CSV table of N, CA and C in Angstrom, one decimal:
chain,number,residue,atom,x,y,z
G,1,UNK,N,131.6,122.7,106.8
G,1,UNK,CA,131.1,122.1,105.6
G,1,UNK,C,130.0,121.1,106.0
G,2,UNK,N,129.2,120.9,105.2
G,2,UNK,CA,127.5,120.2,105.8
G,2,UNK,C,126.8,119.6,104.1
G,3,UNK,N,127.2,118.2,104.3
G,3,UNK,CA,126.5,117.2,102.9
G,3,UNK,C,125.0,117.1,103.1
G,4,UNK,N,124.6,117.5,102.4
G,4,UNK,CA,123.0,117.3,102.3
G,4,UNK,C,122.7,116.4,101.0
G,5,UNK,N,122.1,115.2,101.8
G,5,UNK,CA,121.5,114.7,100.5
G,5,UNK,C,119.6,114.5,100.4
G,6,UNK,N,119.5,115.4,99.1
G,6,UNK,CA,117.9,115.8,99.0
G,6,UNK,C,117.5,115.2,97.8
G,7,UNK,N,116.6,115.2,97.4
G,7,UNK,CA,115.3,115.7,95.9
G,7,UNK,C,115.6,116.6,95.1
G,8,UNK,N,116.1,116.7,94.2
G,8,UNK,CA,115.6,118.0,93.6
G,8,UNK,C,114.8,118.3,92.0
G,9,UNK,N,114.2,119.1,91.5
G,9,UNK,CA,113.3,119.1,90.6
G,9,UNK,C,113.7,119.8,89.8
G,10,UNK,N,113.8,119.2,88.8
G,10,UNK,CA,114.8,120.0,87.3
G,10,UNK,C,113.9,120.2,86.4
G,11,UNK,N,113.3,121.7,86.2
G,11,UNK,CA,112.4,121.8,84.7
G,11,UNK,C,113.0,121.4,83.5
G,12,UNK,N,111.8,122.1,82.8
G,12,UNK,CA,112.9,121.7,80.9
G,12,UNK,C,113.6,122.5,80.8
G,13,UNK,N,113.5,124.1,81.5
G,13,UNK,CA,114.4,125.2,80.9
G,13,UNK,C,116.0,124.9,81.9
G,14,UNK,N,116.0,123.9,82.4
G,14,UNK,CA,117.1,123.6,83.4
G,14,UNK,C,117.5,124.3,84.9
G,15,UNK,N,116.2,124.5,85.2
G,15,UNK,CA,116.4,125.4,86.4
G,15,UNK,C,116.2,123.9,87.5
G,16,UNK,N,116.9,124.0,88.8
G,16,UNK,CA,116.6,123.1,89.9
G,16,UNK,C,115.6,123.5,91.0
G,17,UNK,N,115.0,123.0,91.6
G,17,UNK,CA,114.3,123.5,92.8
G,17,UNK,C,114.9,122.8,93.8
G,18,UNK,N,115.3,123.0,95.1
G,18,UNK,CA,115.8,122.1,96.0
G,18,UNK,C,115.3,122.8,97.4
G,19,UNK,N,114.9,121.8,98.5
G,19,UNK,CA,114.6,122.2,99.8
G,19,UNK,C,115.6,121.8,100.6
G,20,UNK,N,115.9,122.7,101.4
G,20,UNK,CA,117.1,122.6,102.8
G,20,UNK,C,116.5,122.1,103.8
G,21,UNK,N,117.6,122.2,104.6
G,21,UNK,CA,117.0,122.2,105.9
G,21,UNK,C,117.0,123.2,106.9
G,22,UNK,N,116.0,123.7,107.7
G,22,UNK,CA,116.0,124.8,108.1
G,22,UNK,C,117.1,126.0,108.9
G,23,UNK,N,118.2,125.2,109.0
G,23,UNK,CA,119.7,125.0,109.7
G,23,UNK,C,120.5,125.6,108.8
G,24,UNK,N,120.2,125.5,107.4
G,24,UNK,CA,121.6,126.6,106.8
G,24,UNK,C,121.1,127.9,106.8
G,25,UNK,N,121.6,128.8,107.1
G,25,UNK,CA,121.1,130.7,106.8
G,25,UNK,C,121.3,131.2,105.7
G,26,UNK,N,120.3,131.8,105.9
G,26,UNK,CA,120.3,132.6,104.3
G,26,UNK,C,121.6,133.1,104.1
G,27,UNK,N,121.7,133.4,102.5
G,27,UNK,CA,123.1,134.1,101.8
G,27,UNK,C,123.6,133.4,101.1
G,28,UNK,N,124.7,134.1,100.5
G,28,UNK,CA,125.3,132.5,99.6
G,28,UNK,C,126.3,132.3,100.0
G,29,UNK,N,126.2,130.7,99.5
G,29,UNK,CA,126.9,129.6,100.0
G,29,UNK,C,127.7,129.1,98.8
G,30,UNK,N,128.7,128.5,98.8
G,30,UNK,CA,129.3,127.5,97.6
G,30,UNK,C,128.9,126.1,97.8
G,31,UNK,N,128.6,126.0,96.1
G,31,UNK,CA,127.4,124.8,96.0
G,31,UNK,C,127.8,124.1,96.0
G,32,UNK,N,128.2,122.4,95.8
G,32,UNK,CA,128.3,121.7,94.1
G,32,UNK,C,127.2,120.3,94.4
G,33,UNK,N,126.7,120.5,92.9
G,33,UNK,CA,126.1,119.8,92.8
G,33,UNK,C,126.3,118.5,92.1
G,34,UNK,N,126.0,117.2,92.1
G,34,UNK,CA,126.2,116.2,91.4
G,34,UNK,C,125.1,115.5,90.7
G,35,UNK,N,124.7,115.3,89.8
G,35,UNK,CA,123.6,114.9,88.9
G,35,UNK,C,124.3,113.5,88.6
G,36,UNK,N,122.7,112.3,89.2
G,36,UNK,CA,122.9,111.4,89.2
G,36,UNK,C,122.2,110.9,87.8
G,37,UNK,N,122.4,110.4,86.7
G,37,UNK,CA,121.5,110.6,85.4
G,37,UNK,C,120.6,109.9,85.0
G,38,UNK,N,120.2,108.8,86.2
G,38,UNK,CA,119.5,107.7,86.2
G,38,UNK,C,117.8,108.8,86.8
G,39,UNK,N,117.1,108.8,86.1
G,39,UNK,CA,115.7,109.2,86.7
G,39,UNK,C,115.3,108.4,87.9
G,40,UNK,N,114.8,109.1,89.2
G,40,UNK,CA,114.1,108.3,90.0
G,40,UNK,C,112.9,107.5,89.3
G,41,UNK,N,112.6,106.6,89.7
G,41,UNK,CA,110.8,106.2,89.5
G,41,UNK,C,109.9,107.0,89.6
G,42,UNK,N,108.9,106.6,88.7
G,42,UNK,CA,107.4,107.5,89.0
G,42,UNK,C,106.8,106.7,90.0
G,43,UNK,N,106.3,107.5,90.9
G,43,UNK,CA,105.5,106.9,91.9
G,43,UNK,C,104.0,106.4,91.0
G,44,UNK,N,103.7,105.3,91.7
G,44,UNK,CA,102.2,104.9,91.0
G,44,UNK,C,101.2,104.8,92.0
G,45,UNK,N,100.3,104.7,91.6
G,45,UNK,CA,99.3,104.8,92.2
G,45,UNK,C,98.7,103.7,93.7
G,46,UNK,N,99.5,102.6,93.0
G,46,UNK,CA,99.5,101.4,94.4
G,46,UNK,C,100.7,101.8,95.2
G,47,UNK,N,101.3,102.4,94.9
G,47,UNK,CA,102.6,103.2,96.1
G,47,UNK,C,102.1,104.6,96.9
G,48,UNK,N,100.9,105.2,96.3
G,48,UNK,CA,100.1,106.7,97.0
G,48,UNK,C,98.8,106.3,97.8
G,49,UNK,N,98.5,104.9,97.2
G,49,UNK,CA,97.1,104.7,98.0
G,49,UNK,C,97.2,103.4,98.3
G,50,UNK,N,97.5,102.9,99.4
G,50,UNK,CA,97.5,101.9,100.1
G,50,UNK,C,96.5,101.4,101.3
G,51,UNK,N,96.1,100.6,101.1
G,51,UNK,CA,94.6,100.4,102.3
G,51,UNK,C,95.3,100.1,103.8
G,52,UNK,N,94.4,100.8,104.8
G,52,UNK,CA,94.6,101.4,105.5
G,52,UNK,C,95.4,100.1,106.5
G,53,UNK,N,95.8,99.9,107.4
G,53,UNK,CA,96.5,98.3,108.0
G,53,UNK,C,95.1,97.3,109.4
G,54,UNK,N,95.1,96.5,109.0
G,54,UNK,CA,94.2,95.9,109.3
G,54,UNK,C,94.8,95.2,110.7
G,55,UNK,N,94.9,95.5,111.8
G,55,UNK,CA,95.1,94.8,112.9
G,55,UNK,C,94.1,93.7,114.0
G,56,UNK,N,94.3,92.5,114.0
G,56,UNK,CA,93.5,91.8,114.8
G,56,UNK,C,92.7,92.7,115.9
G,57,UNK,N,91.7,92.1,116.4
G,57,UNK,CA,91.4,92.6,117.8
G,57,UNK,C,90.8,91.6,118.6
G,58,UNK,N,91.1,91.4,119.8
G,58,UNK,CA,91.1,90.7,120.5
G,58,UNK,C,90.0,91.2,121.7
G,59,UNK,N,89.2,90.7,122.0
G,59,UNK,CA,88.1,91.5,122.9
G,59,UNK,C,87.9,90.4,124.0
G,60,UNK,N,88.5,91.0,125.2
G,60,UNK,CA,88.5,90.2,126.1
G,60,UNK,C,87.5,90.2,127.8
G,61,UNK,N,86.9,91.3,127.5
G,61,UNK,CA,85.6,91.7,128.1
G,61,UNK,C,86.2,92.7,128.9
G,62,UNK,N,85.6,93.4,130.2
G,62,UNK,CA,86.1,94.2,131.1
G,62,UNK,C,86.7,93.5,132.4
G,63,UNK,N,87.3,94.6,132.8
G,63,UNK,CA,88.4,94.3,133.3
G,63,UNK,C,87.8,94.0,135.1
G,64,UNK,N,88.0,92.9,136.2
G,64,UNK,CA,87.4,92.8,137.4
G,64,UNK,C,87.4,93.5,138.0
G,65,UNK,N,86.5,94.2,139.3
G,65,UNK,CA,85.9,95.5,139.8
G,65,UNK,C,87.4,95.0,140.9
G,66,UNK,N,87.7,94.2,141.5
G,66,UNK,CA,89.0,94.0,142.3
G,66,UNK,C,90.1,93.6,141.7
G,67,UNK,N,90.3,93.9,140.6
G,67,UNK,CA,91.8,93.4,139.9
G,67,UNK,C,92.7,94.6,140.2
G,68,UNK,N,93.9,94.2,141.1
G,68,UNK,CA,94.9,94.8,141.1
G,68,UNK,C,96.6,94.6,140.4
G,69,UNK,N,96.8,96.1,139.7
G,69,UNK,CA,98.3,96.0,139.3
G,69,UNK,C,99.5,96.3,140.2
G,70,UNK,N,99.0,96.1,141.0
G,70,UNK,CA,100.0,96.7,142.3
G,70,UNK,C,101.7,95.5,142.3
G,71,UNK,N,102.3,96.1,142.2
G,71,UNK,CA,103.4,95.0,141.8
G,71,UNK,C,103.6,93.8,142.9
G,72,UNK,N,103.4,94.5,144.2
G,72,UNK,CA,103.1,93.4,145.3
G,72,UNK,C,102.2,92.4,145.2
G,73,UNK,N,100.8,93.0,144.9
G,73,UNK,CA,99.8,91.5,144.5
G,73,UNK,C,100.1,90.9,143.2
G,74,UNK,N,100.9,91.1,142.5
G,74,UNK,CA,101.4,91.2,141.2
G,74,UNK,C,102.7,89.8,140.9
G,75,UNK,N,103.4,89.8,142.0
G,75,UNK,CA,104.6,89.1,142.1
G,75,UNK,C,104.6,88.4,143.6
G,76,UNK,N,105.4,87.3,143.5
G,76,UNK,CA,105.4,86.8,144.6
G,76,UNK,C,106.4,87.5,145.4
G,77,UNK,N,107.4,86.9,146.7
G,77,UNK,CA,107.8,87.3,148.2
G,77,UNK,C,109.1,87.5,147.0
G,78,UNK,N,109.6,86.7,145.9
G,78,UNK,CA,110.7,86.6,145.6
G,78,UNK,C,111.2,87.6,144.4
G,79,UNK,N,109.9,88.3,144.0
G,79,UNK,CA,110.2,89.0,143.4
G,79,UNK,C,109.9,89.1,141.7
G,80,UNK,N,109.4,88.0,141.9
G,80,UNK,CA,109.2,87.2,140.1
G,80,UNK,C,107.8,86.8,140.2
């Protein structure tokens, strides 16, 4: 037995649409369904179009023609 909890889309004539997940096989199955009777929200328009995320940038020039990451020139004898 395998609980799925989904979306599903109920016309006027009462029919459901529902998507699985690619893991159950075709054939039939025993259903049951639970109708929760509260409508989800309508999505609006400031929830679909959101401006894009604006991150600092920090421009610190290029990096020195001898700069090493080598963990030895990196850390001292002790390790830190």
């Amino acid at each position: 037995m395998k609980t799925i909890e989904t979306i599903a889309t109920v016309t006027a004539d009462g029919k459901i649409t529902v998507q699985l997940p690619p893991d159950i096989p075709a054939g039939e199955h025993k259903v049951v369904v639970v109708i929760d009777e509260k409508l989800l929200p309508k999505k609006t328009e400031t929830q679909e179009k959101r401006p894009p995320l604006d991150f600092p940038v920090i421009h610190v020039g290029s990096w020195p023609e001898n700069l090493s990451l080598r963990r030895e020139d990196m850390y001292g004898d002790d390790g830190r």
